[in-house]
Amino acid sequence: MTLDLAQFHDTFFAESNEALDSMESALLKLSAGEVDSELINTIFRVAHSIKGGSATFGFTEVAAFTHKLETLLDELRAGKRRVDPALVDTLLRSCDLMRSMLAATQAKQSLDAAGTAALSAEIELILESPAEAPTMRVPALPASVPAASDPATSSGPPGWRIHFAPGPKLLRNGSDPLRILRELARLGAVESRVDAKWVPPLAELDPEECRLAWSIELTGDIKEAAIRAVFEWVEADCVKLEPFGSAATAIDATVMMPAPKFLEPVRPEPEPAPEPKPAPETAIASPVSASPAATMLMPALSAPAAAAAAPSATAPMAQGDHGSIRVSTEKIDELMNSVGELVITQSVLNQLAAPLEGREAHELRSALGQLERHMRELQESVMRVRMLPISSVFNRFPRLIRDLGQRLGKKLELRISGEHTELDKTVLEKIGDPLVHLIRNSIDHGIETPEVRLAGGKSAHGVIQLHAYHKGGSVVVEVGDDGGGLNRERILAKARERGLVAPEEELSDERVNNLIFQPGFSTAEVVSDVSGRGVGMDVVKRNINELGGYVQIYSTPGKGSMVRIRLPLTLAILDGQLARVGTEVYVVPIVSIVETIQVRAEQVSTIANRAQVIRLRDDYLPIVRLHELFDIEPEHTDLLDGLLMIVEADGTRVGLFLDELMSQQQVVIKSLETNFRPITGFAGATMLGDGRVALILDVPGVISRFRSHETRHDPAREAA
Amino acid sequence: MNDAVNNPAAAAPGPKGTGRVVLGVSCTFHEAVALRAHLLEQAELPGPYVIEGGAVEQIDTAGVQLLLAFALDCLERNIHYTWQSRSAALDDAIRILGVGALLESPGGMA
């Protein structure tokens, strides 16, 4: 029987790309002067694994290139070659090339032969050049030492390195690592080192779960079977054995340790990390590190295909981590859709049960209440499956910052926090580009040159801050910088020049700041390929609005700027308030609603015989008559007879005039764009419990539609 | 059952809010829930803490892991703790599990 290797391709590509992300992170740390064996080994391991996988699957060009790269990395690993910025640059470009080669191979497109040949030649040139004096010593990586499988043939006292990362249920199953280690000590001399970074704070620790992992060195002429027998009651994939022959090799837990079956490490390394040396040009203080996953590359090669692949230290681990499986997003989307349909069916049942009376009806409603709770749990569970940490987006920025800093001659430091904040995969996929725009803008326009910064009493290094956190039912992402801040006068002058602001009109700081989101708006004197054409900030705002999110900008002259983006957790289901206008029912996202009030006559003022505003506390808010905006027949036209719902988007508040407020409910969002066409003011549609279709309001879109509606119906313009 | 849990006097805070962790004869998986509760109770005090481990005769990974979590919390909160005593059984478990370096507070042994 022949094995169809093609079935492993997608997994190989996905995992190779993840591995390349780890490689890039490690290279960026090298570039920041953080040279250590773990980083070099991580980089080497990625190249080694991709080479092995590519050769197995017959991707010869990828295998050939990574082989050359691996040779260079091997010299680094052996301490034969010095790590310098030029070499790091070559390695980063190699990383880019491998990524594009894999993408082209996956898409069955032709590879960039010229680019590959040029970089291969560059690597060969480096290899031919005399190696400089070694500057570091890197312990041998197990991935490259398959020959050491027989301890008897190695020099020095024989022994075993044992990597023991038990699952959390180990203690409950009656196994005790202390007993296991004691038994190992009967076989030979044991030196163990614990890895406690998965131990949560005491208040969160389940005392019956094991959150520890160990790196053990067992010295002695010991048969593998004897060691396996000690771990007889432990799951096989929690234990990894490696023979060694040299007593001089020290335990390096961070290099060898496979990640246990927990989630992310919850504690920083207990030992204080050495201060990173200041970078000569661009410092990147990112928490991004070689992920634990980097030690478990290519589980796809655990399939029979792995047998044909190059020997790899990951192979023993690759017998399958039964704690997780890789599922296509299509399958998860199908599941989400089914949950959505269930939510609709549930609201149909609620509607049907509402008019019923009697004991049975009461019991039915009670059961429906229970169903609703279970539905919410189910929906949350499915949503959690779709949730990914925002680090997958943040991880691309250290490279961006480094490259832009070099190009613009600016010294930059990237600070990331809240990178474990999770949000829906679809939102994540769409948030990357807007963030890139914002960061480029901050670097190009916000952060000053080192000379200007020093003259202004600031540090030469400009800081770009990325921060993510959950707030209410939303995720907030902030992009800040400590640059010069927005230039109010220049923005205002430009806006007046373009006719966006009347010459005598006075604007609040907030409105001036928001001008930069106008299409084509740029105050940059020089248009560069980084930014300055005025395309960017309006695209950022539009993209965020399309995601159901809002953007706000804050700036302090001389101190810096901060853009705050508020995003929904998911695009599939939202908590909505049903509101009636005439016979139409609309869904207003609850996250946009500030309050709903009954209007008193003395609160309302009319401007220019037409536009109405309501005085609410110390603010005047425009009144949006939805029936006029959507051209429908209302029940009430007098403001005193209906309700005013105050909604907010992008820092702007307006009052929506409605006939009636109905129930609140979760609604499943059906895309108008996919099923019909996009319409300004509507985020989508949904099916109500009674089978009617209701349109979901997109509050920023409603405000924008209202503004253009007002402009069209301006009496002054109509008279002219 | 953990002695400290049985004998509240033994677990009473020391002077000026000093926490006093008193480990019982047995600190194993079976006593883990009670030991965690005792550690959390002491951790609510501002510290520093004193740990008395002289009575420990039986301890397993679950017990050591709880002590480790407590010690790491102290490290993160920058609060010192000192070992007033450690039995041979406790010392042996700490050594074999390779947690010695993590369980040594800057305060060291009293």
PDB file of C-alpha atoms in Angstrom, chain A residues 487-676:
ATOM      1  CA  ASN A 487       0.005  69.116  15.033  1.00  0.00           C
ATOM      2  CA  ARG A 488      -3.377  70.799  15.607  1.00  0.00           C
ATOM      3  CA  GLU A 489      -2.543  73.958  13.682  1.00  0.00           C
ATOM      4  CA  ARG A 490      -1.240  72.098  10.659  1.00  0.00           C
ATOM      5  CA  ILE A 491      -4.225  69.742  10.568  1.00  0.00           C
ATOM      6  CA  LEU A 492      -6.659  72.635  10.874  1.00  0.00           C
ATOM      7  CA  ALA A 493      -4.860  74.643   8.180  1.00  0.00           C
ATOM      8  CA  LYS A 494      -4.910  71.667   5.837  1.00  0.00           C
ATOM      9  CA  ALA A 495      -8.593  71.020   6.560  1.00  0.00           C
ATOM     10  CA  ARG A 496      -9.449  74.671   5.826  1.00  0.00           C
ATOM     11  CA  GLU A 497      -7.377  74.552   2.657  1.00  0.00           C
ATOM     12  CA  ARG A 498      -9.373  71.522   1.529  1.00  0.00           C
ATOM     13  CA  GLY A 499     -12.689  73.080   2.492  1.00  0.00           C
ATOM     14  CA  LEU A 500     -13.396  70.535   5.185  1.00  0.00           C
ATOM     15  CA  VAL A 501     -13.654  73.237   7.826  1.00  0.00           C
ATOM     16  CA  ALA A 502     -15.076  76.737   7.365  1.00  0.00           C
ATOM     17  CA  PRO A 503     -12.475  79.519   7.849  1.00  0.00           C
ATOM     18  CA  GLU A 504     -14.101  80.916  10.980  1.00  0.00           C
ATOM     19  CA  GLU A 505     -15.228  77.588  12.416  1.00  0.00           C
ATOM     20  CA  GLU A 506     -13.734  76.622  15.768  1.00  0.00           C
ATOM     21  CA  LEU A 507     -13.271  72.923  16.427  1.00  0.00           C
ATOM     22  CA  SER A 508     -12.655  70.976  19.593  1.00  0.00           C
ATOM     23  CA  ASP A 509      -9.377  69.037  19.852  1.00  0.00           C
ATOM     24  CA  GLU A 510     -11.341  65.829  19.405  1.00  0.00           C
ATOM     25  CA  ARG A 511     -12.851  66.966  16.121  1.00  0.00           C
ATOM     26  CA  VAL A 512      -9.501  68.245  14.877  1.00  0.00           C
ATOM     27  CA  ASN A 513      -7.885  64.916  15.693  1.00  0.00           C
ATOM     28  CA  ASN A 514     -10.647  63.079  13.869  1.00  0.00           C
ATOM     29  CA  LEU A 515      -9.920  65.046  10.691  1.00  0.00           C
ATOM     30  CA  ILE A 516      -6.972  62.773  10.001  1.00  0.00           C
ATOM     31  CA  PHE A 517      -9.477  60.011   9.279  1.00  0.00           C
ATOM     32  CA  GLN A 518     -10.859  61.975   6.324  1.00  0.00           C
ATOM     33  CA  PRO A 519     -10.165  60.324   2.944  1.00  0.00           C
ATOM     34  CA  GLY A 520      -7.003  61.630   1.322  1.00  0.00           C
ATOM     35  CA  PHE A 521      -6.075  63.744   4.332  1.00  0.00           C
ATOM     36  CA  SER A 522      -2.348  64.103   4.902  1.00  0.00           C
ATOM     37  CA  THR A 523      -0.230  66.857   6.370  1.00  0.00           C
ATOM     38  CA  ALA A 524       3.007  65.172   5.368  1.00  0.00           C
ATOM     39  CA  GLU A 525       5.186  67.502   3.364  1.00  0.00           C
ATOM     40  CA  VAL A 526       7.010  64.649   1.712  1.00  0.00           C
ATOM     41  CA  VAL A 527       5.191  61.663   0.326  1.00  0.00           C
ATOM     42  CA  SER A 528       7.214  58.577   1.129  1.00  0.00           C
ATOM     43  CA  ASP A 529       6.617  54.925   0.481  1.00  0.00           C
ATOM     44  CA  VAL A 530       5.986  54.590   4.210  1.00  0.00           C
ATOM     45  CA  SER A 531       3.122  57.045   4.483  1.00  0.00           C
ATOM     46  CA  GLY A 532       2.077  60.540   3.520  1.00  0.00           C
ATOM     47  CA  ARG A 533      -0.272  60.011   0.598  1.00  0.00           C
ATOM     48  CA  GLY A 534      -3.278  60.359   2.830  1.00  0.00           C
ATOM     49  CA  VAL A 535      -4.431  56.850   2.124  1.00  0.00           C
ATOM     50  CA  GLY A 536      -4.246  54.907   5.301  1.00  0.00           C
ATOM     51  CA  MET A 537      -6.042  56.504   8.201  1.00  0.00           C
ATOM     52  CA  ASP A 538      -9.372  56.640   6.367  1.00  0.00           C
ATOM     53  CA  VAL A 539      -8.840  53.021   5.330  1.00  0.00           C
ATOM     54  CA  VAL A 540      -8.075  52.174   8.956  1.00  0.00           C
ATOM     55  CA  LYS A 541     -11.319  53.771  10.089  1.00  0.00           C
ATOM     56  CA  ARG A 542     -13.370  52.147   7.348  1.00  0.00           C
ATOM     57  CA  ASN A 543     -11.893  48.696   8.020  1.00  0.00           C
ATOM     58  CA  ILE A 544     -12.501  49.008  11.739  1.00  0.00           C
ATOM     59  CA  ASN A 545     -16.054  50.239  11.177  1.00  0.00           C
ATOM     60  CA  GLU A 546     -16.683  47.324   8.827  1.00  0.00           C
ATOM     61  CA  LEU A 547     -15.675  45.032  11.667  1.00  0.00           C
ATOM     62  CA  GLY A 548     -18.286  46.687  13.856  1.00  0.00           C
ATOM     63  CA  GLY A 549     -15.593  48.545  15.753  1.00  0.00           C
ATOM     64  CA  TYR A 550     -14.784  52.176  16.465  1.00  0.00           C
ATOM     65  CA  VAL A 551     -11.610  54.245  16.415  1.00  0.00           C
ATOM     66  CA  GLN A 552     -10.709  57.133  18.671  1.00  0.00           C
ATOM     67  CA  ILE A 553      -7.530  59.168  18.687  1.00  0.00           C
ATOM     68  CA  TYR A 554      -5.947  61.027  21.570  1.00  0.00           C
ATOM     69  CA  SER A 555      -2.944  63.275  21.302  1.00  0.00           C
ATOM     70  CA  THR A 556      -0.856  65.509  23.516  1.00  0.00           C
ATOM     71  CA  PRO A 557       1.529  67.932  21.808  1.00  0.00           C
ATOM     72  CA  GLY A 558       5.121  66.925  22.411  1.00  0.00           C
ATOM     73  CA  LYS A 559       4.115  63.836  24.364  1.00  0.00           C
ATOM     74  CA  GLY A 560       2.668  61.541  21.719  1.00  0.00           C
ATOM     75  CA  SER A 561      -0.523  60.074  20.347  1.00  0.00           C
ATOM     76  CA  MET A 562      -2.672  57.066  21.005  1.00  0.00           C
ATOM     77  CA  VAL A 563      -5.237  55.416  18.770  1.00  0.00           C
ATOM     78  CA  ARG A 564      -7.791  53.329  20.604  1.00  0.00           C
ATOM     79  CA  ILE A 565      -9.677  50.690  18.627  1.00  0.00           C
ATOM     80  CA  ARG A 566     -12.711  49.002  20.109  1.00  0.00           C
ATOM     81  CA  LEU A 567     -13.689  45.747  18.433  1.00  0.00           C
ATOM     82  CA  PRO A 568     -16.485  43.236  18.903  1.00  0.00           C
ATOM     83  CA  LEU A 569     -15.430  39.846  20.252  1.00  0.00           C
ATOM     84  CA  THR A 570     -17.081  38.093  17.353  1.00  0.00           C
ATOM     85  CA  LEU A 571     -18.695  38.905  14.042  1.00  0.00           C
ATOM     86  CA  ALA A 572     -21.151  36.044  14.175  1.00  0.00           C
ATOM     87  CA  ILE A 573     -23.585  36.905  16.974  1.00  0.00           C
ATOM     88  CA  LEU A 574     -24.349  40.143  18.754  1.00  0.00           C
ATOM     89  CA  ASP A 575     -26.403  41.310  21.684  1.00  0.00           C
ATOM     90  CA  GLY A 576     -29.013  43.578  20.206  1.00  0.00           C
ATOM     91  CA  GLN A 577     -31.861  45.850  21.268  1.00  0.00           C
ATOM     92  CA  LEU A 578     -34.912  45.555  19.046  1.00  0.00           C
ATOM     93  CA  ALA A 579     -36.469  48.895  18.177  1.00  0.00           C
ATOM     94  CA  ARG A 580     -39.560  49.628  16.077  1.00  0.00           C
ATOM     95  CA  VAL A 581     -40.033  52.456  13.619  1.00  0.00           C
ATOM     96  CA  GLY A 582     -43.426  52.233  11.936  1.00  0.00           C
ATOM     97  CA  THR A 583     -43.831  48.585  10.982  1.00  0.00           C
ATOM     98  CA  GLU A 584     -40.099  47.994  10.670  1.00  0.00           C
ATOM     99  CA  VAL A 585     -38.030  46.411  13.429  1.00  0.00           C
ATOM    100  CA  TYR A 586     -34.337  47.245  13.642  1.00  0.00           C
ATOM    101  CA  VAL A 587     -31.601  45.735  15.779  1.00  0.00           C
ATOM    102  CA  VAL A 588     -29.283  48.208  17.513  1.00  0.00           C
ATOM    103  CA  PRO A 589     -26.024  46.713  18.872  1.00  0.00           C
ATOM    104  CA  ILE A 590     -26.231  47.074  22.643  1.00  0.00           C
ATOM    105  CA  VAL A 591     -22.567  48.016  22.786  1.00  0.00           C
ATOM    106  CA  SER A 592     -23.426  51.246  20.893  1.00  0.00           C
ATOM    107  CA  ILE A 593     -26.317  52.310  23.120  1.00  0.00           C
ATOM    108  CA  VAL A 594     -25.660  54.913  25.797  1.00  0.00           C
ATOM    109  CA  GLU A 595     -29.223  55.399  27.073  1.00  0.00           C
ATOM    110  CA  THR A 596     -32.811  55.764  25.905  1.00  0.00           C
ATOM    111  CA  ILE A 597     -34.907  58.737  26.991  1.00  0.00           C
ATOM    112  CA  GLN A 598     -38.332  60.312  26.583  1.00  0.00           C
ATOM    113  CA  VAL A 599     -37.911  63.765  25.135  1.00  0.00           C
ATOM    114  CA  ARG A 600     -39.205  66.893  26.865  1.00  0.00           C
ATOM    115  CA  ALA A 601     -40.096  69.856  24.677  1.00  0.00           C
ATOM    116  CA  GLU A 602     -37.700  72.238  26.416  1.00  0.00           C
ATOM    117  CA  GLN A 603     -34.757  69.976  25.564  1.00  0.00           C
ATOM    118  CA  VAL A 604     -35.175  70.355  21.796  1.00  0.00           C
ATOM    119  CA  SER A 605     -33.793  73.172  19.663  1.00  0.00           C
ATOM    120  CA  THR A 606     -34.104  73.659  15.942  1.00  0.00           C
ATOM    121  CA  ILE A 607     -31.191  75.006  13.947  1.00  0.00           C
ATOM    122  CA  ALA A 608     -31.602  76.769  10.596  1.00  0.00           C
ATOM    123  CA  ASN A 609     -35.289  75.871  10.484  1.00  0.00           C
ATOM    124  CA  ARG A 610     -34.496  72.238  10.037  1.00  0.00           C
ATOM    125  CA  ALA A 611     -31.841  70.341  11.980  1.00  0.00           C
ATOM    126  CA  GLN A 612     -32.911  69.473  15.487  1.00  0.00           C
ATOM    127  CA  VAL A 613     -30.672  68.918  18.463  1.00  0.00           C
ATOM    128  CA  ILE A 614     -31.403  67.783  21.958  1.00  0.00           C
ATOM    129  CA  ARG A 615     -29.754  69.251  24.997  1.00  0.00           C
ATOM    130  CA  LEU A 616     -28.671  66.388  27.164  1.00  0.00           C
ATOM    131  CA  ARG A 617     -26.914  67.468  30.306  1.00  0.00           C
ATOM    132  CA  ASP A 618     -24.176  69.797  28.949  1.00  0.00           C
ATOM    133  CA  ASP A 619     -24.124  68.455  25.439  1.00  0.00           C
ATOM    134  CA  TYR A 620     -26.122  69.106  22.276  1.00  0.00           C
ATOM    135  CA  LEU A 621     -26.740  65.980  20.222  1.00  0.00           C
ATOM    136  CA  PRO A 622     -28.167  65.827  16.702  1.00  0.00           C
ATOM    137  CA  ILE A 623     -31.516  64.044  16.426  1.00  0.00           C
ATOM    138  CA  VAL A 624     -31.638  61.397  13.718  1.00  0.00           C
ATOM    139  CA  ARG A 625     -35.197  60.619  12.581  1.00  0.00           C
ATOM    140  CA  LEU A 626     -34.773  57.101  11.332  1.00  0.00           C
ATOM    141  CA  HIS A 627     -38.029  57.192   9.397  1.00  0.00           C
ATOM    142  CA  GLU A 628     -36.719  60.100   7.335  1.00  0.00           C
ATOM    143  CA  LEU A 629     -33.338  58.535   6.893  1.00  0.00           C
ATOM    144  CA  PHE A 630     -34.780  55.212   5.723  1.00  0.00           C
ATOM    145  CA  ASP A 631     -37.846  56.709   4.052  1.00  0.00           C
ATOM    146  CA  ILE A 632     -40.499  54.723   5.922  1.00  0.00           C
ATOM    147  CA  GLU A 633     -43.880  55.566   7.437  1.00  0.00           C
ATOM    148  CA  PRO A 634     -43.534  56.117  11.202  1.00  0.00           C
ATOM    149  CA  GLU A 635     -46.177  55.797  13.880  1.00  0.00           C
ATOM    150  CA  HIS A 636     -45.075  59.057  15.493  1.00  0.00           C
ATOM    151  CA  THR A 637     -43.511  62.149  14.001  1.00  0.00           C
ATOM    152  CA  ASP A 638     -43.711  64.272  17.147  1.00  0.00           C
ATOM    153  CA  LEU A 639     -40.573  63.817  19.227  1.00  0.00           C
ATOM    154  CA  LEU A 640     -42.612  63.922  22.442  1.00  0.00           C
ATOM    155  CA  ASP A 641     -44.590  60.834  21.437  1.00  0.00           C
ATOM    156  CA  GLY A 642     -41.694  58.523  20.654  1.00  0.00           C
ATOM    157  CA  LEU A 643     -38.358  57.632  22.241  1.00  0.00           C
ATOM    158  CA  LEU A 644     -34.846  58.874  21.697  1.00  0.00           C
ATOM    159  CA  MET A 645     -32.086  56.292  21.835  1.00  0.00           C
ATOM    160  CA  ILE A 646     -28.666  57.892  22.435  1.00  0.00           C
ATOM    161  CA  VAL A 647     -25.995  55.946  20.553  1.00  0.00           C
ATOM    162  CA  GLU A 648     -22.264  56.526  20.247  1.00  0.00           C
ATOM    163  CA  ALA A 649     -19.662  55.669  17.629  1.00  0.00           C
ATOM    164  CA  ASP A 650     -16.130  56.966  17.109  1.00  0.00           C
ATOM    165  CA  GLY A 651     -16.657  59.418  19.949  1.00  0.00           C
ATOM    166  CA  THR A 652     -19.748  60.935  18.298  1.00  0.00           C
ATOM    167  CA  ARG A 653     -23.148  60.713  19.987  1.00  0.00           C
ATOM    168  CA  VAL A 654     -26.506  61.151  18.303  1.00  0.00           C
ATOM    169  CA  GLY A 655     -30.115  60.494  19.299  1.00  0.00           C
ATOM    170  CA  LEU A 656     -32.101  58.020  17.181  1.00  0.00           C
ATOM    171  CA  PHE A 657     -35.821  58.809  17.137  1.00  0.00           C
ATOM    172  CA  LEU A 658     -37.901  55.604  17.451  1.00  0.00           C
ATOM    173  CA  ASP A 659     -41.516  54.626  17.922  1.00  0.00           C
ATOM    174  CA  GLU A 660     -41.018  51.822  20.402  1.00  0.00           C
ATOM    175  CA  LEU A 661     -38.349  49.923  22.283  1.00  0.00           C
ATOM    176  CA  MET A 662     -38.841  46.159  22.150  1.00  0.00           C
ATOM    177  CA  SER A 663     -36.944  43.260  23.706  1.00  0.00           C
ATOM    178  CA  GLN A 664     -33.215  42.651  23.921  1.00  0.00           C
ATOM    179  CA  GLN A 665     -31.944  39.462  22.345  1.00  0.00           C
ATOM    180  CA  GLN A 666     -28.943  37.811  20.821  1.00  0.00           C
ATOM    181  CA  VAL A 667     -29.120  37.892  17.071  1.00  0.00           C
ATOM    182  CA  VAL A 668     -27.234  35.951  14.453  1.00  0.00           C
ATOM    183  CA  ILE A 669     -25.644  38.293  11.953  1.00  0.00           C
ATOM    184  CA  LYS A 670     -26.285  37.445   8.329  1.00  0.00           C
ATOM    185  CA  SER A 671     -24.106  39.410   5.965  1.00  0.00           C
ATOM    186  CA  LEU A 672     -25.912  41.779   3.600  1.00  0.00           C
ATOM    187  CA  GLU A 673     -22.799  41.982   1.514  1.00  0.00           C
ATOM    188  CA  THR A 674     -22.737  38.236   0.904  1.00  0.00           C
ATOM    189  CA  ASN A 675     -26.468  37.769   0.490  1.00  0.00           C
ATOM    190  CA  PHE A 676     -27.442  41.071  -1.123  1.00  0.00           C
TER     191      PHE A 676
END
